[in-house]
PDB file of C-alpha atoms in Angstrom:
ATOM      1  CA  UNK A 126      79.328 -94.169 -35.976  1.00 59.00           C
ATOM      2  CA  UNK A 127      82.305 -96.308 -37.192  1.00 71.00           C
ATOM      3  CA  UNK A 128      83.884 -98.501 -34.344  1.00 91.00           C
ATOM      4  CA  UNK A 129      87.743 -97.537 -35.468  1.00 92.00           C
ATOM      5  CA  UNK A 130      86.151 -93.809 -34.795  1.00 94.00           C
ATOM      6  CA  UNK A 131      84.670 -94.596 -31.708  1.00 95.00           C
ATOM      7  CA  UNK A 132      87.896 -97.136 -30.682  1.00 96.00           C
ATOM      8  CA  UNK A 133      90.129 -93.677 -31.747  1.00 97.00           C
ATOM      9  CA  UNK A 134      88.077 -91.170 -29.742  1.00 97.00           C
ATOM     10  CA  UNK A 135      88.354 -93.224 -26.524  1.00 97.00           C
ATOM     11  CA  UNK A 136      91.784 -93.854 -26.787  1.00 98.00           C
ATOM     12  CA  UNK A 137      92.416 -89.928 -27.134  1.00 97.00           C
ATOM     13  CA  UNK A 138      90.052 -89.404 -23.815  1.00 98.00           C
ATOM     14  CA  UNK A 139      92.388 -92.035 -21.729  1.00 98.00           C
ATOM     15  CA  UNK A 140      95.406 -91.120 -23.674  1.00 97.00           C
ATOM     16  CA  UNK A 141      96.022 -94.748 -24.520  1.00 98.00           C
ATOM     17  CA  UNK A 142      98.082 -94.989 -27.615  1.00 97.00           C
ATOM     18  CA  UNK A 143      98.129 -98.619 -27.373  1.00 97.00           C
ATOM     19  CA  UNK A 144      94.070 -98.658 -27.939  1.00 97.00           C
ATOM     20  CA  UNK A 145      94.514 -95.892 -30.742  1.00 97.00           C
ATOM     21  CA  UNK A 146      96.314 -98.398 -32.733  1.00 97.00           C
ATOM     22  CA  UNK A 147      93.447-100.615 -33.313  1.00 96.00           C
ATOM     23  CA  UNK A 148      91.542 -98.105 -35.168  1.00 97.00           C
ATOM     24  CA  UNK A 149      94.551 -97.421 -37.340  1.00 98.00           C
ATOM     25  CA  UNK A 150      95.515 -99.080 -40.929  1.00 98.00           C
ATOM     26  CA  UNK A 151      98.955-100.208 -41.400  1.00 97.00           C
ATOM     27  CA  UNK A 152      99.624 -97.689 -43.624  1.00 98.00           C
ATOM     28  CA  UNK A 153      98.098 -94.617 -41.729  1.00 98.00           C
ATOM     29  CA  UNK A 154      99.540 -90.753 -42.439  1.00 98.00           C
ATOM     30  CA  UNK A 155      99.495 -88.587 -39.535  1.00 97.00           C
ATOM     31  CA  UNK A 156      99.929 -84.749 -41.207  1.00 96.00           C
ATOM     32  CA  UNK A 157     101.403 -82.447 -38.401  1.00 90.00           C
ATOM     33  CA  UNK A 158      99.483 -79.721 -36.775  1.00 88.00           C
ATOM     34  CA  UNK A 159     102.516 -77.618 -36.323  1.00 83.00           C
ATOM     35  CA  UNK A 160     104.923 -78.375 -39.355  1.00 85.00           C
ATOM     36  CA  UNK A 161     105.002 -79.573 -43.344  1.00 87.00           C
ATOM     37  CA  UNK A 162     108.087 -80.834 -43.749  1.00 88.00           C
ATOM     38  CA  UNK A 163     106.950 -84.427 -42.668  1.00 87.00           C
ATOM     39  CA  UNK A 164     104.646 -86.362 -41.507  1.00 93.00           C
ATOM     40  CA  UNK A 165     103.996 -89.357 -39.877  1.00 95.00           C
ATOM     41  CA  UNK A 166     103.418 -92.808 -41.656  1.00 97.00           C
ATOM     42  CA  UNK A 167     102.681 -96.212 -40.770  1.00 98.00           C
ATOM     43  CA  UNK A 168     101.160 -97.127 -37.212  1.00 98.00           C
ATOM     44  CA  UNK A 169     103.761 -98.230 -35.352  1.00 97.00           C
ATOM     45  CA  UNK A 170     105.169 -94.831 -36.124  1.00 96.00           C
ATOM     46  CA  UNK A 171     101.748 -92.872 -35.455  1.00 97.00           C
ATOM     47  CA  UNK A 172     101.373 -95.043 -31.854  1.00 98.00           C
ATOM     48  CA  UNK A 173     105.565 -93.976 -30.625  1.00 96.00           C
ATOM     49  CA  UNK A 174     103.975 -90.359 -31.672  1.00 96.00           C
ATOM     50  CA  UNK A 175     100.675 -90.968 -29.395  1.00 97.00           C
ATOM     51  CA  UNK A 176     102.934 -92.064 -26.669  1.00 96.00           C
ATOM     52  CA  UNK A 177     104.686 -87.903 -26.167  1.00 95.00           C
ATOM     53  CA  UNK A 178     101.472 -86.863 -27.216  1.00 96.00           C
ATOM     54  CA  UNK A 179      99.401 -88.229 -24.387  1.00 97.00           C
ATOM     55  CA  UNK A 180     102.000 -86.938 -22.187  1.00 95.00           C
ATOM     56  CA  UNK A 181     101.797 -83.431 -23.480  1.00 95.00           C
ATOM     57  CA  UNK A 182      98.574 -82.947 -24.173  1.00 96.00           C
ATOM     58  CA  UNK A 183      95.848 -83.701 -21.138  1.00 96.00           C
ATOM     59  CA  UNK A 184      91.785 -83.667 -20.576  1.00 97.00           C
ATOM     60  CA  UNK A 185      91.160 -84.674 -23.829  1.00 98.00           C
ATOM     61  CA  UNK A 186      87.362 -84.069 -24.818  1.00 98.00           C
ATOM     62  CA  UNK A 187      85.387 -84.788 -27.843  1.00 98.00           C
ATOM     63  CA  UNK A 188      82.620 -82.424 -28.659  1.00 98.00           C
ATOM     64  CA  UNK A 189      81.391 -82.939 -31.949  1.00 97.00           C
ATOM     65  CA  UNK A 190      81.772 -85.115 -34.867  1.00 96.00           C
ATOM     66  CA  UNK A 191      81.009 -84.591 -38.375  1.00 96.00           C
ATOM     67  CA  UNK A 192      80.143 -87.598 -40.455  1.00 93.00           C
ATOM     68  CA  UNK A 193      81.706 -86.962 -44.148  1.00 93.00           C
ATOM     69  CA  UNK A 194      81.808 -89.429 -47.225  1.00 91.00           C
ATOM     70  CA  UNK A 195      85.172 -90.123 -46.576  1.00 92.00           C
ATOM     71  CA  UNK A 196      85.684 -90.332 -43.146  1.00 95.00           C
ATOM     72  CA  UNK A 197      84.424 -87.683 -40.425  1.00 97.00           C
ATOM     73  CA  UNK A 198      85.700 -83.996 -38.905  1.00 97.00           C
ATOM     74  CA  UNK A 199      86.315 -84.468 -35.181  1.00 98.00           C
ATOM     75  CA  UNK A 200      86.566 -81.368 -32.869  1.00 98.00           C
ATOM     76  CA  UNK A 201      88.167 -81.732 -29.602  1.00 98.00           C
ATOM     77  CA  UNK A 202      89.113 -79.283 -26.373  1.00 98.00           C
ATOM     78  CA  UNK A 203      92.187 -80.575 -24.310  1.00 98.00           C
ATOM     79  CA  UNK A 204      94.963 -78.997 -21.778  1.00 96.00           C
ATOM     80  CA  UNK A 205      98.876 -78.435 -23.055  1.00 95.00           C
ATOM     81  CA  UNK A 206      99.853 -77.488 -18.370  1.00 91.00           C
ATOM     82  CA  UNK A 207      97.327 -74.390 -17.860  1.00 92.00           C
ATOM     83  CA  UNK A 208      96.614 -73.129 -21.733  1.00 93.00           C
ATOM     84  CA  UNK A 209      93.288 -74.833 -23.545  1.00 96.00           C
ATOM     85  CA  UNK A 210      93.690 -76.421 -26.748  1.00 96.00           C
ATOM     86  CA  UNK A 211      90.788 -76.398 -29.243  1.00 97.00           C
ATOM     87  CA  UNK A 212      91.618 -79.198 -32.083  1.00 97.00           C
ATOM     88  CA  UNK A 213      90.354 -80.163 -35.163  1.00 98.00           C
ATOM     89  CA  UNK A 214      90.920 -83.204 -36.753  1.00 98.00           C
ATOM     90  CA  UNK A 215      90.087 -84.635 -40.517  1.00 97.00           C
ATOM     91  CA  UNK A 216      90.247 -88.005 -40.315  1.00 98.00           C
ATOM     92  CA  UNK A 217      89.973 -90.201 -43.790  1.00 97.00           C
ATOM     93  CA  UNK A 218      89.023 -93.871 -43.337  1.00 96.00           C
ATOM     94  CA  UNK A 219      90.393 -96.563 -45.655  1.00 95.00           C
ATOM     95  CA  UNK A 220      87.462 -97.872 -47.966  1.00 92.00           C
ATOM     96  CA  UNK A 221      88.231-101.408 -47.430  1.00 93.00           C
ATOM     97  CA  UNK A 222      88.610-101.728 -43.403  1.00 93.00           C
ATOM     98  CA  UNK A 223      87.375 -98.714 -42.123  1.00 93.00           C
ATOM     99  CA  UNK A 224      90.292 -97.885 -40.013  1.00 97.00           C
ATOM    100  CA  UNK A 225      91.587 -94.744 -39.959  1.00 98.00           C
ATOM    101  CA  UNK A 226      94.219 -93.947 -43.428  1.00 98.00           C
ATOM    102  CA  UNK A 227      95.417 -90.338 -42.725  1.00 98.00           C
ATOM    103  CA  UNK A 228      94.657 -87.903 -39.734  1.00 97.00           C
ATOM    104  CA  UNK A 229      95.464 -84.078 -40.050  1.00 97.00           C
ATOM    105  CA  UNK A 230      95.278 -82.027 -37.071  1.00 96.00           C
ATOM    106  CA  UNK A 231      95.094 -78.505 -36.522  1.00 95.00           C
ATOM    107  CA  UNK A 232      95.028 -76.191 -33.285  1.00 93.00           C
ATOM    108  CA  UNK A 233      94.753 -72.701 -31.941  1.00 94.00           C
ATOM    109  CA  UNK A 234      95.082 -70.782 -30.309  1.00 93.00           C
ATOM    110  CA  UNK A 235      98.609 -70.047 -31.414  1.00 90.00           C
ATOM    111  CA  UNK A 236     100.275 -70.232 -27.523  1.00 90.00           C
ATOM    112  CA  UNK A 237      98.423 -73.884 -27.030  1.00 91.00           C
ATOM    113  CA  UNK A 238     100.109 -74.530 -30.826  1.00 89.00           C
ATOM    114  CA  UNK A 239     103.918 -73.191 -29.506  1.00 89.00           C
ATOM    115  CA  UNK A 240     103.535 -74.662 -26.141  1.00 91.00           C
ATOM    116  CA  UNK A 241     102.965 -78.325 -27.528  1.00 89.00           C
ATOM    117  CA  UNK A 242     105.867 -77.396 -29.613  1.00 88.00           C
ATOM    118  CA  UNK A 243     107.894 -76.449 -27.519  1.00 88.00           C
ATOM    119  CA  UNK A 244     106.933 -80.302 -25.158  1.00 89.00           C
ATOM    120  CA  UNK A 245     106.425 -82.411 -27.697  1.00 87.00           C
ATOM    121  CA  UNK A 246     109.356 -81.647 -30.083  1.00 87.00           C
ATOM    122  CA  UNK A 247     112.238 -82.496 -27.710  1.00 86.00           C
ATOM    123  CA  UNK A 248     110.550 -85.584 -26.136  1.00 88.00           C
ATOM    124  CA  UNK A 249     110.550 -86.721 -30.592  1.00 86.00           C
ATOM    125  CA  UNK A 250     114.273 -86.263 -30.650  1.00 87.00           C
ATOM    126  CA  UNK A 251     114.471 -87.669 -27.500  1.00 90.00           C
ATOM    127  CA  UNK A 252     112.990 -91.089 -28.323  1.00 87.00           C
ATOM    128  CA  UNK A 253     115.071 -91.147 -31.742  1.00 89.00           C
ATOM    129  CA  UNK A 254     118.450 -90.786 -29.949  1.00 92.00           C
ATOM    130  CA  UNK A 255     119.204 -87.473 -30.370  1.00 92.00           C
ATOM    131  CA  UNK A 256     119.308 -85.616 -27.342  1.00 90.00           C
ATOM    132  CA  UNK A 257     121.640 -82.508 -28.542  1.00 92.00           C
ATOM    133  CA  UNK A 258     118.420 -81.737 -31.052  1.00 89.00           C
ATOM    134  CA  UNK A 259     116.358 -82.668 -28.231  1.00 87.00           C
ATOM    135  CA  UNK A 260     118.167 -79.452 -25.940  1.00 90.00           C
ATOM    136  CA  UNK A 261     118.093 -76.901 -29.058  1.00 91.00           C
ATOM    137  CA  UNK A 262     114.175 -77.584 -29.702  1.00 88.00           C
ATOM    138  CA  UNK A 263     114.128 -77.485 -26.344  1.00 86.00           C
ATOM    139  CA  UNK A 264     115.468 -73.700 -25.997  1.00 87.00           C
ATOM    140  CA  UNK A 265     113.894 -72.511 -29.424  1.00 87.00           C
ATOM    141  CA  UNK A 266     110.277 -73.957 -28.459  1.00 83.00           C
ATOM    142  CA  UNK A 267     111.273 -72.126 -25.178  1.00 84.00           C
ATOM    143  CA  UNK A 268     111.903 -68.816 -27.118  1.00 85.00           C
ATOM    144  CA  UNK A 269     108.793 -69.646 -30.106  1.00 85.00           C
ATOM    145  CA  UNK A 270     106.188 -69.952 -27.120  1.00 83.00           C
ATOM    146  CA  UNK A 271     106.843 -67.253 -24.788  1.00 85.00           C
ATOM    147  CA  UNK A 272     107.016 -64.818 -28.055  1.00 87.00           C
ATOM    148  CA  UNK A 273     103.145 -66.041 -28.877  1.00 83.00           C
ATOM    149  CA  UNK A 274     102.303 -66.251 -25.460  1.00 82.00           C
ATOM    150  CA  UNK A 275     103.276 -62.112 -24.836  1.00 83.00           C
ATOM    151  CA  UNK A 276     101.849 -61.574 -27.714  1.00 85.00           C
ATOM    152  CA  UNK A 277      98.473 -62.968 -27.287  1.00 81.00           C
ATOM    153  CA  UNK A 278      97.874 -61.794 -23.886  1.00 83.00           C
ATOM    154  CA  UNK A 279      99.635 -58.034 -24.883  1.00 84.00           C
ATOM    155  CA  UNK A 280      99.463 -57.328 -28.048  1.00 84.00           C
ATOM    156  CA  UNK A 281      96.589 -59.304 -29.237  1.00 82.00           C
ATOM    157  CA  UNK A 282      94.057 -57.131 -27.401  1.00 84.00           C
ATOM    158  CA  UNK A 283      95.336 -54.419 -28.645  1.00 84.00           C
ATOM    159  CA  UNK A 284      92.909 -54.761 -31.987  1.00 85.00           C
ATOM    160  CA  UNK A 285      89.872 -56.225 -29.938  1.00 84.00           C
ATOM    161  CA  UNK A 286      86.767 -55.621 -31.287  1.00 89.00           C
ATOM    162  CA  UNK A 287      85.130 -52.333 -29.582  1.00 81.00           C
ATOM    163  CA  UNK A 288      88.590 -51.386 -27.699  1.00 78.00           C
ATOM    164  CA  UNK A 289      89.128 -47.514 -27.342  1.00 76.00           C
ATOM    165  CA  UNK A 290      92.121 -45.665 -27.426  1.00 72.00           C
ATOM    166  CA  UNK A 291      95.126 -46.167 -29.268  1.00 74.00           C
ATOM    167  CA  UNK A 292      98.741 -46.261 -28.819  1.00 69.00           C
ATOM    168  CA  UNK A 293     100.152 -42.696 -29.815  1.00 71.00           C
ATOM    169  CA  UNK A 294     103.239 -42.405 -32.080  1.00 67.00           C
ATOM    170  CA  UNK A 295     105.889 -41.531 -29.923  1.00 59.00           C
ATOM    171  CA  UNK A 296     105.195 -43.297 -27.016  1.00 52.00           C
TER     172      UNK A 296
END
């Protein structure tokens, strides 16, 4: 396996940011899990990011890693408080130094996504000054996770595989 890959995936088990910047290049892309209208670039940017991560998100694990031409597919289970995250990450490495050019992340279930929304957002717009934004993502991440949370433990099971019954018109 490629050192900056092994240097990243140990840094994400401590939840050292500092040691995930060695296995980044200067000019490293970070695509959001939870949003397209940015993303992340350079390193110094990527590590402030790491720094809220790693205090949001806990117990990270690796658990498999898929070698690809370009880089590798990295799966990972962590905690957001009491709700397990399952992560995937596609990871591109520059040609040149091997260290890692872009990242993009995704997660489910939907209440880990809204949960590390709802942390990580505000503790952003924290760090960049701007604490009004910081209360307002604050409430909305409030409002956006407790919607996905009902609705994954309530209405979610509602369409289980092999439930019985149904809810009646009317009632």
């Amino acid at each position: 396996m490629n050192d900056w890959l092994q240097t990243w995936m140990d840094a994400g088990e401590s939840g050292d940011a500092e040691r995930a910047r060695g296995a980044l290049a200067d000019d490293v892309v970070l695509v959001s899990p939870v949003t397209d209208q940015f993303v992340f670039e350079g390193a110094e940017s990527v590590v402030d990011l790491l720094r809220d991560v790693f205090d949001v998100i806990t117990e990270i694990t690796y658990t498999r890693v898929e070698r690809i031409p370009s880089g590798a597919i990295l799966f990972a289970e962590a905690r957001i408080g009491d709700v397990r995250l399952n992560e995937a990450q596609f990871i591109d490495l520059d040609a040149e130094t091997g260290r890692i050019s872009k990242l993009t992340l995704f997660f489910r279930p939907l209440p880990a996504a809204t949960k590390f929304l709802r942390r990580l957002g505000p503790a952003v717009a924290r760090r960049q000054g701007h604490d009004g934004t910081a209360r307002l993502l604050r409430a909305t991440g409030a409002f956006l996770d407790s919607v996905a949370a009902t609705g994954d433990r309530t209405f979610v099971p509602m369409a289980a595989p092999g439930r019985s019954g149904d809810v009646k018109d009317g009632d």
